[in-house]
Amino acid sequence: MHVPDGFIDAPVSVAAGVFAAGAVAVSLRGARRELDERTAPLAGLVAAFIFAVQMLNFPVAAGTSGHLMGGALAAILVGPCTAVLCLSVVLLLQGIFFADGGLTALGVNITVMGVVTVVVAYAVFRLLTGLLPRTRRSATASAFVAALVSVPASAAAFTLLYWIGGTTDIPIGKVFTAMVGVHVLIGIGEAVITALTVGAVLAVRPDLVHGVQGSLAAPLKLRIDGELVDAPAATRDPEPAPARRSTRGFWITGLVSAFLLAGFVSFYASANPDGLERVAADQGIDEKVEEHGAADSPLADYGVGDIANARLSGGLAGVIGVSATVVVGTGVFWVIRRRKEEPGDAPRDRDHENA
């Protein structure tokens, strides 16, 4: 759902940019509480993985495709504030180097794809994990539902912005129905990808999943008169602190997977227009679309301009994109992590940990 330049007028684009900048600023502060020495590089990996999977458009209806937005996946894995930053890094690099998503519409895209999806998905995920049994299966199912809901919510947010500042006079009811309808279908694909990824990480490294930290271990049960009841606190043996496990192997595996997806599997992605492109063409939203400011980029449209072979060109562009995203993302999150360790912040962090 990368919104190009020309769909939304200048005042609303500026307002969305201001909102997005505020969300990023708040997320920068919040991410300092979510990141530690292990999760900072993993956050960069999550951003790179989302970049890679967004290249894999999947068919959802006749002549229409969709791709992962990634808000739910990032929020569950690394936390909501860090997730907003992950999506912002991805969208910024896509817009500047790959001509994907308008430059003047960057604030719109961060708002719709990077804030709405994260907030909605994480709220749904936390609600469901609080209601369901504290098991990996329940967490995976919660991730599925959270991702499914987040995509049409993002479509509804775009419709709201279009209602306020759309550049063509289209009945908003038609836009809403078309956008939400097709993005419910895209949401199913998003939900499957998110659930599979979260489930895989939970199976091997549940300690790295932010959304379930401290919530998977069920309380000790005792059987009294044939009935299971929670054990009194005094009878529970204190659990030893788990030893810190290295994340190097997990990080390498994830990065190799991202390279394979972007560099090889992306060649087989659907070439059909995505949900927004299809709705824009059908409803006339794209009448005033503008040429992308980075249309002359050597990586525009996810290909290397001087390479004629489509498979090699697209694969190389994907590898370059994943590399740039992991470097920029990891750099940003390491800076945030280092600022957390500054002497002036130490008392606040200790108070937070003791709370």
Short mmCIF file of C-alpha atoms in Angstrom, two decimals, residues 68 72-73 76 136-137 139-145 147 188-202:
data_model
loop_
_atom_site.label_atom_id
_atom_site.label_comp_id
_atom_site.label_asym_id
_atom_site.label_seq_id
_atom_site.Cartn_x
_atom_site.Cartn_y
_atom_site.Cartn_z
CA LEU A 68 3.38 -7.95 3.74
CA ALA A 72 2.24 -6.72 13.28
CA LEU A 73 5.34 -8.84 12.75
CA ILE A 76 5.34 -8.62 18.21
CA ARG A 136 2.99 -20.72 22.18
CA ARG A 137 0.03 -21.92 20.17
CA ALA A 139 0.54 -16.56 20.95
CA THR A 140 0.82 -17.71 17.34
CA ALA A 141 -2.96 -17.58 16.90
CA SER A 142 -2.99 -14.10 18.45
CA ALA A 143 -0.32 -12.99 15.99
CA PHE A 144 -2.48 -14.29 13.13
CA VAL A 145 -5.53 -12.31 14.23
CA ALA A 147 -1.94 -9.14 11.58
CA ILE A 188 -5.12 -13.09 5.26
CA GLY A 189 -1.76 -13.39 3.51
CA GLU A 190 -0.22 -11.01 6.03
CA ALA A 191 -1.65 -13.08 8.87
CA VAL A 192 -0.26 -16.34 7.48
CA ILE A 193 3.24 -14.88 7.00
CA THR A 194 3.20 -13.24 10.43
CA ALA A 195 1.94 -16.34 12.25
CA LEU A 196 4.45 -18.61 10.53
CA THR A 197 7.34 -16.27 11.33
CA VAL A 198 6.33 -15.63 14.93
CA GLY A 199 5.65 -19.33 15.45
CA ALA A 200 9.07 -20.24 14.06
CA VAL A 201 10.85 -17.78 16.34
CA LEU A 202 8.81 -18.94 19.34
#
